[in-house]
PDB file of C-alpha atoms and ligand atoms in Angstrom:
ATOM      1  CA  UNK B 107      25.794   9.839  -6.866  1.00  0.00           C
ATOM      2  CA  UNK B 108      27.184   6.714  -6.157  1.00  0.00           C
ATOM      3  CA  UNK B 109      24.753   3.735  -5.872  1.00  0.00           C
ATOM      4  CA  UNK B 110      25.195   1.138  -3.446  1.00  0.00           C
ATOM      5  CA  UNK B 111      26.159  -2.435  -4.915  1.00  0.00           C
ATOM      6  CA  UNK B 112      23.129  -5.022  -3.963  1.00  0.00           C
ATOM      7  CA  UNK B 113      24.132  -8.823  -4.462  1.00  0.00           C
ATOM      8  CA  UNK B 114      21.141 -11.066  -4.130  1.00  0.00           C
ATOM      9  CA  UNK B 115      20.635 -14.948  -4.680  1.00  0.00           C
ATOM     10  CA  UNK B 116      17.208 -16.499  -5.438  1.00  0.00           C
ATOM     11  CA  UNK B 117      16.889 -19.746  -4.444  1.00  0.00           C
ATOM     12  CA  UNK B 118      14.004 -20.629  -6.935  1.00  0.00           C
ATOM     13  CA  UNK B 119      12.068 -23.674  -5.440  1.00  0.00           C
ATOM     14  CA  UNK B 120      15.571 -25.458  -4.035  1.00  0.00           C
ATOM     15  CA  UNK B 121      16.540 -25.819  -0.278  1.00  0.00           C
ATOM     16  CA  UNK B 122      14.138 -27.067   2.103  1.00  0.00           C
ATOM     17  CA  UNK B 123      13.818 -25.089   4.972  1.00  0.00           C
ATOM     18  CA  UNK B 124      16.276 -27.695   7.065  1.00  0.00           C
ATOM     19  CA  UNK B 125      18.929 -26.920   4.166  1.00  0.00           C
ATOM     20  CA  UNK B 126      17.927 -23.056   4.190  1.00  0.00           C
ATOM     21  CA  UNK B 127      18.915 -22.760   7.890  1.00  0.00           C
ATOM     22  CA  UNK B 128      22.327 -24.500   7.202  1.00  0.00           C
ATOM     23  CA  UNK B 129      22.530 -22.128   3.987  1.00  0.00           C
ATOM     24  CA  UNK B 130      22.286 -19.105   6.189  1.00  0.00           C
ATOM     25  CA  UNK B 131      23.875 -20.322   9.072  1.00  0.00           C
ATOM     26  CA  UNK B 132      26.925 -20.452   6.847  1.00  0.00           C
ATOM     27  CA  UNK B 133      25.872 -17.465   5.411  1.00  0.00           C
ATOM     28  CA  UNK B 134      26.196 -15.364   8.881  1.00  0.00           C
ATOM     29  CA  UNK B 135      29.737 -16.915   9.053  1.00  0.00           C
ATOM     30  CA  UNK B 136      31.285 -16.079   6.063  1.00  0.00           C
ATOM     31  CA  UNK B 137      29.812 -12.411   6.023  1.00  0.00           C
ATOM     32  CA  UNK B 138      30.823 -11.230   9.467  1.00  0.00           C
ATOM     33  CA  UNK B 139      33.197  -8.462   7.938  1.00  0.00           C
ATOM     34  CA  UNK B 140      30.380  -7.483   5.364  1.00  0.00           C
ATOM     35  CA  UNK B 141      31.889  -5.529   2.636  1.00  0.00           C
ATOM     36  CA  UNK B 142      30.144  -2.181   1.630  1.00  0.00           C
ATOM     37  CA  UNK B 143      27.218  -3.931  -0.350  1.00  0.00           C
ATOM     38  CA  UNK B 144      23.992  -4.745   0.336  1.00  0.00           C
ATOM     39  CA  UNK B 145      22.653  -8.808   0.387  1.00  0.00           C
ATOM     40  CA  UNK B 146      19.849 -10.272   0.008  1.00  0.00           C
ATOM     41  CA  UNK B 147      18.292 -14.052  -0.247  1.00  0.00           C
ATOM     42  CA  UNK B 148      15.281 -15.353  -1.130  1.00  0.00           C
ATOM     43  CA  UNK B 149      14.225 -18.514  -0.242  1.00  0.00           C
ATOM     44  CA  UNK B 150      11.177 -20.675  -0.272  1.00  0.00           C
ATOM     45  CA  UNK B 151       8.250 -19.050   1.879  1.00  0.00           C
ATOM     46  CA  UNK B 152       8.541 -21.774   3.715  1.00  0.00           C
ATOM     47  CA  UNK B 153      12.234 -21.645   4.324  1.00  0.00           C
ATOM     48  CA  UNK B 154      12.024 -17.921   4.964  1.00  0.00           C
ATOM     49  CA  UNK B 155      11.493 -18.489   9.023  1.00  0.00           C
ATOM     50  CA  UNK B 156      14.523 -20.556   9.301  1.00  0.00           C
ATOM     51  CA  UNK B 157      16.493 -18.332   7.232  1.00  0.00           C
ATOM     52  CA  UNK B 158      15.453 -15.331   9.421  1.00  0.00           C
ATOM     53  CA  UNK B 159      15.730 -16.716  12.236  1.00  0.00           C
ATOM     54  CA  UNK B 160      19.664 -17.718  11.707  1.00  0.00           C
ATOM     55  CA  UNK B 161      20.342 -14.283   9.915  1.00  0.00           C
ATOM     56  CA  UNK B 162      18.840 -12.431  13.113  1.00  0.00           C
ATOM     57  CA  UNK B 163      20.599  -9.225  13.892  1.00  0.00           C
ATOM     58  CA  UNK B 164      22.950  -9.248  10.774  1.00  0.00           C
ATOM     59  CA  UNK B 165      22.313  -6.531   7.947  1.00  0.00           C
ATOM     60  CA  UNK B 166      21.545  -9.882   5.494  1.00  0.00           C
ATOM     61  CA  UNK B 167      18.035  -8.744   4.052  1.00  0.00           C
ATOM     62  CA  UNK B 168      15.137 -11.921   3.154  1.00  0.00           C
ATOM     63  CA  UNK B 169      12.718 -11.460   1.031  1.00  0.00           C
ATOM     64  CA  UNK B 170       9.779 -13.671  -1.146  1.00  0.00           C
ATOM     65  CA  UNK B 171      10.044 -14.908  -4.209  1.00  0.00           C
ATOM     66  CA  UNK B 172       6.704 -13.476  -5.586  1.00  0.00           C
ATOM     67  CA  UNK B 173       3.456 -12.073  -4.068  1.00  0.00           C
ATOM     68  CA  UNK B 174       0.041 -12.202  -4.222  1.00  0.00           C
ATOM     69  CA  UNK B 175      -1.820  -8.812  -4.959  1.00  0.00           C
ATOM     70  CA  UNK B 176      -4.302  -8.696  -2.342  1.00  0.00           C
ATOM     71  CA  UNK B 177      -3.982  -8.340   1.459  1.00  0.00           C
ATOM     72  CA  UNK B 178      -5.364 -12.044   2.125  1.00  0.00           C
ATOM     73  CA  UNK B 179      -8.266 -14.293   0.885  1.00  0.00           C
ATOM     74  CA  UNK B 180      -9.663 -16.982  -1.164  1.00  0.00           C
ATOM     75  CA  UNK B 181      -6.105 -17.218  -3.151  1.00  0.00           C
ATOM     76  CA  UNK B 182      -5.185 -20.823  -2.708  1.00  0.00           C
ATOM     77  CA  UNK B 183      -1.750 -21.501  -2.567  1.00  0.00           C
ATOM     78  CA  UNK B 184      -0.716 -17.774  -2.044  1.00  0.00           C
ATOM     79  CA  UNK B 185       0.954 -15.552   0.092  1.00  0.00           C
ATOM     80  CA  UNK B 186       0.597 -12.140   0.465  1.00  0.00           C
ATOM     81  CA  UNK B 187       3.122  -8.446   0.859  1.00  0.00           C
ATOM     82  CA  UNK B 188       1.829  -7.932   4.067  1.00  0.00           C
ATOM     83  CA  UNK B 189       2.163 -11.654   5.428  1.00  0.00           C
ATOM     84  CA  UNK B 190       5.667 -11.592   4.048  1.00  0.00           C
ATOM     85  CA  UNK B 191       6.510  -8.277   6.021  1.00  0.00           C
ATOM     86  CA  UNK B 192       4.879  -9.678   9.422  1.00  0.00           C
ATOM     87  CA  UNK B 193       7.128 -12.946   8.880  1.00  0.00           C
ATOM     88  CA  UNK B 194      10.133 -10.234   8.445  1.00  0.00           C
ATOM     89  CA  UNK B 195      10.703 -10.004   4.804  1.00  0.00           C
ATOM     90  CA  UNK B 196      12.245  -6.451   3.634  1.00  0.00           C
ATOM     91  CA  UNK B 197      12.107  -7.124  -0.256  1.00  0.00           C
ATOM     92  CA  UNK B 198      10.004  -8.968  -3.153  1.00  0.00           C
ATOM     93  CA  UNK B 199      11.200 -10.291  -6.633  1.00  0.00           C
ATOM     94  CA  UNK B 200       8.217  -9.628  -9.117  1.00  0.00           C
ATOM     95  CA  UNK B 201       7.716 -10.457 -12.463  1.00  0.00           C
ATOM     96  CA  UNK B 202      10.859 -12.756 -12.694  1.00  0.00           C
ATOM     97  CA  UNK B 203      10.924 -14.349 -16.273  1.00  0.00           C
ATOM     98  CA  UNK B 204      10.004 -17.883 -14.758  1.00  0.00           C
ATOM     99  CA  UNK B 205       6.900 -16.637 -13.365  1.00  0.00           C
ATOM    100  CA  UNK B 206       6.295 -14.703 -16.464  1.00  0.00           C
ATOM    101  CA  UNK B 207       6.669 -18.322 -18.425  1.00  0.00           C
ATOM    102  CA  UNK B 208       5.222 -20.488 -16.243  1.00  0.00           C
ATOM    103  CA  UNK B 209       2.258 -19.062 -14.568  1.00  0.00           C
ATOM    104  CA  UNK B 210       1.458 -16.426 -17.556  1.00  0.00           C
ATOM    105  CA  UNK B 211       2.450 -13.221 -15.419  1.00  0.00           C
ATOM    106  CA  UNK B 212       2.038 -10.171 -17.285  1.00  0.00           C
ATOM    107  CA  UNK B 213       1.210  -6.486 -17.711  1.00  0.00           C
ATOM    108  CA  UNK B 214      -1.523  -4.886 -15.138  1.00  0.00           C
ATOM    109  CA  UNK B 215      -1.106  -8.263 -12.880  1.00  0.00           C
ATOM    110  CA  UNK B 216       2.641  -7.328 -12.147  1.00  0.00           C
ATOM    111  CA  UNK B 217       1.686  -3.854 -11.807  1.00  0.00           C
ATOM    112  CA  UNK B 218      -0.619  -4.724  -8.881  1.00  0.00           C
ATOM    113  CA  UNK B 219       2.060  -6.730  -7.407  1.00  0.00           C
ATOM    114  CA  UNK B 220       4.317  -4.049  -6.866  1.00  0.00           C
ATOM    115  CA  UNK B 221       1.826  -1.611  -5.730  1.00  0.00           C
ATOM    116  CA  UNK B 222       0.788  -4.420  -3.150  1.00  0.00           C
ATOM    117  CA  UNK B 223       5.037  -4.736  -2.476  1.00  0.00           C
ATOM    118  CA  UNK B 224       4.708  -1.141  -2.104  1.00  0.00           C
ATOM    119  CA  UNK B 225       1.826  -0.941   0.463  1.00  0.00           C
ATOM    120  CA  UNK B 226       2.819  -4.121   2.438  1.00  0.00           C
ATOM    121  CA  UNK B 227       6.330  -1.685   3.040  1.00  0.00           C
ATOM    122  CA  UNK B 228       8.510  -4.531   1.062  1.00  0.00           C
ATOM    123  CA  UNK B 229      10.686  -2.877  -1.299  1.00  0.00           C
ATOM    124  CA  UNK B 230      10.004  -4.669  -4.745  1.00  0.00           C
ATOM    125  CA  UNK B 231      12.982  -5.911  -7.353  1.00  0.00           C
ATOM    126  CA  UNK B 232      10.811  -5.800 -10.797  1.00  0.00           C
ATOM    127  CA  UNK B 233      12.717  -8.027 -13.178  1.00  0.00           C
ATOM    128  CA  UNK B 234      12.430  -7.431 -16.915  1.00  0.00           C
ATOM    129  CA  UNK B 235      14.277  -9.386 -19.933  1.00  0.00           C
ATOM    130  CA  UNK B 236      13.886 -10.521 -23.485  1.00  0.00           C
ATOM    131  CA  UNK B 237      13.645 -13.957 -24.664  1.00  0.00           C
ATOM    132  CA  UNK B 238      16.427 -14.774 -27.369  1.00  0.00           C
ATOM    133  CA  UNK B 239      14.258 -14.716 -30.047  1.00  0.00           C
ATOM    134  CA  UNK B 240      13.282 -11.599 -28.869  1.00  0.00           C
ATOM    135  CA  UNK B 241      16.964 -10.110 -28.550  1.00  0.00           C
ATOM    136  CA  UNK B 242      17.867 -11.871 -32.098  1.00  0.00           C
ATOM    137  CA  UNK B 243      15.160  -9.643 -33.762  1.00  0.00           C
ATOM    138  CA  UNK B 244      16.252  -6.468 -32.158  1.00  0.00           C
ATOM    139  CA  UNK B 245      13.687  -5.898 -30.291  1.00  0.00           C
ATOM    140  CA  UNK B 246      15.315  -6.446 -27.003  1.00  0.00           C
ATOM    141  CA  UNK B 247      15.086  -2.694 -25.661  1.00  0.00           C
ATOM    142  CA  UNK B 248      11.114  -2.677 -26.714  1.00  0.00           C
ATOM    143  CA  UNK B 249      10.413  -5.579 -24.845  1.00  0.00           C
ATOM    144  CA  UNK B 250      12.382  -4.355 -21.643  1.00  0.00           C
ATOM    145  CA  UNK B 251      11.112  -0.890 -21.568  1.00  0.00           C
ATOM    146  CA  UNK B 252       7.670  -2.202 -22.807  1.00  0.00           C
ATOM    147  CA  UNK B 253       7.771  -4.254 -19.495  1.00  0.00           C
ATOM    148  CA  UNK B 254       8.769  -1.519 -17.016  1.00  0.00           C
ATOM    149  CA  UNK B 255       6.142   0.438 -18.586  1.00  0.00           C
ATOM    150  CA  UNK B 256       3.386  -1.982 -17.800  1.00  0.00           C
ATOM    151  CA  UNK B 257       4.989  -2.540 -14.535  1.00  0.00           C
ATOM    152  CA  UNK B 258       6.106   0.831 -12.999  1.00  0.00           C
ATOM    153  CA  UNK B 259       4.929   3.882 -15.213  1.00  0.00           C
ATOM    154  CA  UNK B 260       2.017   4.726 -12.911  1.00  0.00           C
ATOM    155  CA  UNK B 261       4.891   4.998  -9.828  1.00  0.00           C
ATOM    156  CA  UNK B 262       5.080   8.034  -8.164  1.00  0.00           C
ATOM    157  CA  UNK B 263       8.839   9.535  -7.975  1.00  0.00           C
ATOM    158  CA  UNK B 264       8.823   9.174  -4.265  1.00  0.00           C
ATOM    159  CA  UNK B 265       7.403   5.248  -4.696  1.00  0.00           C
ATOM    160  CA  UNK B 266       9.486   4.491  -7.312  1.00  0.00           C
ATOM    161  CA  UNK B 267      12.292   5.606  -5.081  1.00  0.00           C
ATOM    162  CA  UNK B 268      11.838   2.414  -3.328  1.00  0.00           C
ATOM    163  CA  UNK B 269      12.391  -0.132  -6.246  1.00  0.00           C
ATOM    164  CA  UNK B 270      15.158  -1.888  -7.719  1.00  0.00           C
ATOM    165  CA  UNK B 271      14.932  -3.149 -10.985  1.00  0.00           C
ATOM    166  CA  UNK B 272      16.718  -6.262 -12.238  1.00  0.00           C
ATOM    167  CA  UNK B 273      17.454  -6.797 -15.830  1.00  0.00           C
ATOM    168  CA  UNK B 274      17.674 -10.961 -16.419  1.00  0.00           C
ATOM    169  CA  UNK B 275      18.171 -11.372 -20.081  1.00  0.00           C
ATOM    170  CA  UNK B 276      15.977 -14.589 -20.338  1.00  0.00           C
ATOM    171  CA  UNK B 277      17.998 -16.663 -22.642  1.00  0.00           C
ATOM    172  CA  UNK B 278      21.161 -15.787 -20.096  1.00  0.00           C
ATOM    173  CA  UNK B 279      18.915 -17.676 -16.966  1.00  0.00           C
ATOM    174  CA  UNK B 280      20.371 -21.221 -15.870  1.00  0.00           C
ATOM    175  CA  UNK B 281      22.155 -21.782 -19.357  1.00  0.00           C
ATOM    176  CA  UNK B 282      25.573 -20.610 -18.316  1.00  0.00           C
ATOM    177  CA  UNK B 283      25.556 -17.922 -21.354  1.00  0.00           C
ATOM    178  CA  UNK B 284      26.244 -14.771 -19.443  1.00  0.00           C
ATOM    179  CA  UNK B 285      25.362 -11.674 -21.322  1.00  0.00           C
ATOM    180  CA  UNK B 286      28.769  -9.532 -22.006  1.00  0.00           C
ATOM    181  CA  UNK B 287      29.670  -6.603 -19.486  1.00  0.00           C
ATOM    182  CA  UNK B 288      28.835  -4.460 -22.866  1.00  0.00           C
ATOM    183  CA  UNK B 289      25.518  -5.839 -23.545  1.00  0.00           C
ATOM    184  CA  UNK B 290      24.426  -5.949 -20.000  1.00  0.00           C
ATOM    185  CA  UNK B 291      25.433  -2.083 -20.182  1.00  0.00           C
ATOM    186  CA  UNK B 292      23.800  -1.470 -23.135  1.00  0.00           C
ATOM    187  CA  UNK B 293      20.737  -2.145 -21.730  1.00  0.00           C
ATOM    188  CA  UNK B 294      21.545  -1.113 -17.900  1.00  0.00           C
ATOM    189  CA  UNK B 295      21.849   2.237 -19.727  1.00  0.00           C
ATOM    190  CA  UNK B 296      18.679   2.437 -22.043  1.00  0.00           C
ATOM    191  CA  UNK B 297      16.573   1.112 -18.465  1.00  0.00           C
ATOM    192  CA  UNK B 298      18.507   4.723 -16.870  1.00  0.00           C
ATOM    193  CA  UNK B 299      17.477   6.606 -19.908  1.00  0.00           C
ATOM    194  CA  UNK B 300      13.851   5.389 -19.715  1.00  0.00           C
ATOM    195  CA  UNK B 301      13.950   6.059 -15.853  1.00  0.00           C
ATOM    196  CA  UNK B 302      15.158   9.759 -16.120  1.00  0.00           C
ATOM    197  CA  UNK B 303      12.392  10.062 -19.546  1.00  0.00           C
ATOM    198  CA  UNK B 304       9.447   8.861 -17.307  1.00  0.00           C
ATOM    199  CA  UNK B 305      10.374  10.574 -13.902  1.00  0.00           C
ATOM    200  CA  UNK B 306      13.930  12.658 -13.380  1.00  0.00           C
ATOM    201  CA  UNK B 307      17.263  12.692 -13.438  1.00  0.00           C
ATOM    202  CA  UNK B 308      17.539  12.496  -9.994  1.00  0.00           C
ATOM    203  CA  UNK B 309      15.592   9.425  -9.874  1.00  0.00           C
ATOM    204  CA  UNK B 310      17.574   7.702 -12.500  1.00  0.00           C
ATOM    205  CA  UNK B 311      21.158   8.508 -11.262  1.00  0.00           C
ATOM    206  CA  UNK B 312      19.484   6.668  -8.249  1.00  0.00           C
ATOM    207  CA  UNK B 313      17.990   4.060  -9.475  1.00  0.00           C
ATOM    208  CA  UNK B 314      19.470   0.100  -8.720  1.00  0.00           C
ATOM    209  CA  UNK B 315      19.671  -1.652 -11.717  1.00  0.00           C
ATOM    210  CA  UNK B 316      20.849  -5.073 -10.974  1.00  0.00           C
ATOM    211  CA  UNK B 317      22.081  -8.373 -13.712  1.00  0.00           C
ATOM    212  CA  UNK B 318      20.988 -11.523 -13.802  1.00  0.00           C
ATOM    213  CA  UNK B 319      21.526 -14.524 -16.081  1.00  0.00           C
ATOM    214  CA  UNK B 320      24.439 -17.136 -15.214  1.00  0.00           C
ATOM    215  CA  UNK B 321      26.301 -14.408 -12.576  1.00  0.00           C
ATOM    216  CA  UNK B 322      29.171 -16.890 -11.144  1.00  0.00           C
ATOM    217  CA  UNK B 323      31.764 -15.877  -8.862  1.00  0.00           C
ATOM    218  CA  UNK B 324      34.599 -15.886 -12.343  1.00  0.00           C
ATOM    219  CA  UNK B 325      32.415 -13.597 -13.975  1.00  0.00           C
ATOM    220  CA  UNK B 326      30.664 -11.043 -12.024  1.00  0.00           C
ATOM    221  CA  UNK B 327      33.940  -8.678 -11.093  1.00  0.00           C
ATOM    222  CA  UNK B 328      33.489  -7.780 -15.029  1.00  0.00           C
ATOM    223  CA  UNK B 329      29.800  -7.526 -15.198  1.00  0.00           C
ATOM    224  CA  UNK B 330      30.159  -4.815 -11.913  1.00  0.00           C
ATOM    225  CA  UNK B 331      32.678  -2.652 -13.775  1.00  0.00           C
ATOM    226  CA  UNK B 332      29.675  -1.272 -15.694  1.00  0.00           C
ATOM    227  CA  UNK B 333      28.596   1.840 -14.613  1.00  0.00           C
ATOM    228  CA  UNK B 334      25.113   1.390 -14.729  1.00  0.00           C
ATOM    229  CA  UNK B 335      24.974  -2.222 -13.200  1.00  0.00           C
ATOM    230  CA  UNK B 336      24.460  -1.802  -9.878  1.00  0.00           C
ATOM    231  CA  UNK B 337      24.307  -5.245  -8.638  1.00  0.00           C
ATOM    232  CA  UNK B 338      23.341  -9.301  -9.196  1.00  0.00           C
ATOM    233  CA  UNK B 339      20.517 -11.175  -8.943  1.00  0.00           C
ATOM    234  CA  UNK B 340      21.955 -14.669  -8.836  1.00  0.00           C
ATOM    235  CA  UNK B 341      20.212 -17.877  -9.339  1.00  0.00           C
ATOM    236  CA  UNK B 342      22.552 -21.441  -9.550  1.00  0.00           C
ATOM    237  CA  UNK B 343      25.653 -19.911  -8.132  1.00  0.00           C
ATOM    238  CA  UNK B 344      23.845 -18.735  -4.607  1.00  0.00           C
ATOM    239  CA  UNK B 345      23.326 -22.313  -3.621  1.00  0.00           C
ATOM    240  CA  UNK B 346      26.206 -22.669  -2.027  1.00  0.00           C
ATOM    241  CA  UNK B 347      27.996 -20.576   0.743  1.00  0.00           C
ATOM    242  CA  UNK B 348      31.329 -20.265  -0.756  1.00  0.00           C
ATOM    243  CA  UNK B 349      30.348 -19.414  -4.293  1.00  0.00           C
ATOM    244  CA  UNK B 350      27.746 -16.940  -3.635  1.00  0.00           C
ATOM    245  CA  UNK B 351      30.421 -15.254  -0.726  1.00  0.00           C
ATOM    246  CA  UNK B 352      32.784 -14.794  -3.908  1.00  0.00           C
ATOM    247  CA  UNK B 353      29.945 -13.083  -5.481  1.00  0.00           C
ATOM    248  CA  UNK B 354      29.046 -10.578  -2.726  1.00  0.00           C
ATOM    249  CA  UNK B 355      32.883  -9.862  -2.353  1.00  0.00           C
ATOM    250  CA  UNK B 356      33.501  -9.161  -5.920  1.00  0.00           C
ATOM    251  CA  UNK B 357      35.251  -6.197  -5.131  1.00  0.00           C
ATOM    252  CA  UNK B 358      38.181  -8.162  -3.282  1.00  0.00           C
ATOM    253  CA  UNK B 359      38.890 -10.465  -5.897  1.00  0.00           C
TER     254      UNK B 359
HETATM  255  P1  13P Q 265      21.008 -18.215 -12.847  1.00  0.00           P
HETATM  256  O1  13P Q 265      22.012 -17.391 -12.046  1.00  0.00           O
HETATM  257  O2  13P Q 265      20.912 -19.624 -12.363  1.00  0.00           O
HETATM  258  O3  13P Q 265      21.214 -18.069 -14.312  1.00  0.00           O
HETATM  259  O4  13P Q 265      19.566 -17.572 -12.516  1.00  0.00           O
HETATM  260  C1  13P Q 265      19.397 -16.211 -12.616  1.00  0.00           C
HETATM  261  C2  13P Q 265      18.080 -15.849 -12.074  1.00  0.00           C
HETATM  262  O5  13P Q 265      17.056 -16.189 -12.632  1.00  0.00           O
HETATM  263  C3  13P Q 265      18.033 -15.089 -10.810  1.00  0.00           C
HETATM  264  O6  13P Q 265      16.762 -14.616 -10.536  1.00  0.00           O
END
């Protein structure tokens, strides 16, 4: 079965909304003749009205950059699935390594996030990667399948059905080390072979398993020839129009 490329650019805490609506403004433009892949950006939640609002009626999904568990309440500073789906938000990044580092994201807590992704009808990218350390011990497929475990081993087929995973190699993130096509493989595999393990084969050959770490518009054409990455999550490089166009038209370089 052939999975459907998805190219997707986090904008981490960069671009105020002003600059998000120019973003995707530009954005629209360049992707009027969308090639056969799926894109998606994720902005600020504060940027993600103006961004919506400029990619209105184009196939361009927006999503958050995190979620809180719960429905609503006493969770300062938060924002919930479902307020993310009413503002018109079709996906959710969870668990990305920066939230991991920084706000001590782990386990059961990430597992509630994507069952509240799940219920708030947001389809949830669950990001996984080792630290170098981590990778330079050989423990790199222990800590990536230990973390999909924890994540998204109580998912039903049907639920899981509904996630992508992205594999970010932490020690690949903002550093400009991209990991090779043949270890992003390596592990784009083992993350398949877990998948059909835990569930089926069906639900492996259709699982999206996407790379991140340092994706730039001179290096992702290689990174796609693997045939179990199935997209980019893209961090530096989708800041600007032009580069992360080059990404999403890999194929027609
Ligand atoms: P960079 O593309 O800047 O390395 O960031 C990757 C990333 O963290 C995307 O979520």
């Amino acid at each position: 079965m052939s999975r459907r490329p998805l190219m997707a650019g986090n904008w981490k805490m960069n671009l105020t909304p002003a600059e998000a609506a120019e973003f995707a403004r530009g954005l629209r433009g360049a992707l009027l003749d969308l090639p056969a892949v799926d894109v998606a950006v994720f902005p600020t939640s504060l940027a993600i009205p103006a961004v919506l609002n400029e990619l209105a009626n184009t196939d361009v999904v927006v999503g958050g950059q995190d979620l809180h568990a719960e429905v609503k309440g006493a969770y300062t500073g938060n924002v919930s699935g479902e307020m993310l789906k009413s503002a018109g938000c079709g996906m959710a990044l969870i668990g990305h390594s920066e939230r991991r580092a920084y706000e001590g994201e782990a386990g059961e807590q990430l597992a509630n996030k994507a069952k509240a992704a799940l219920r708030a009808g947001l389809t949830p990218i669950f990001c996984v990667g080792e630290s170098l350390d981590e990778r330079e011990s050989g423990r790199t497929l222990d800590i990536v399948l230990g973390q999909l475990a924890d994540g998204l081993g109580w998912l039903t087929e049907s639920a899981l059905g509904k996630v992508v995973i992205a594999y970010e190699p932490v020690w690949a993130i903002g550093t400009g080390k991209v990991a090779s096509p043949e270890q992003a493989q390596e592990v784009h595999a083992a993350i398949r072979a877990w998948v059909g393990n835990t569930w089926s084969a069906g639900a492996a050959r259709s699982m999206r398993i996407l790379y991140g770490g340092s994706v730039k518009p001179a290096n992702v054409a290689g990174i796609m020839t693997q045939p179990d990455v199935d997209g980019a999550l893209v961090g530096g490089a989708a800041l600007k129009v032009d580069s992360f166009e080059a990404i999403v038209r890999f194929q027609e370089s």
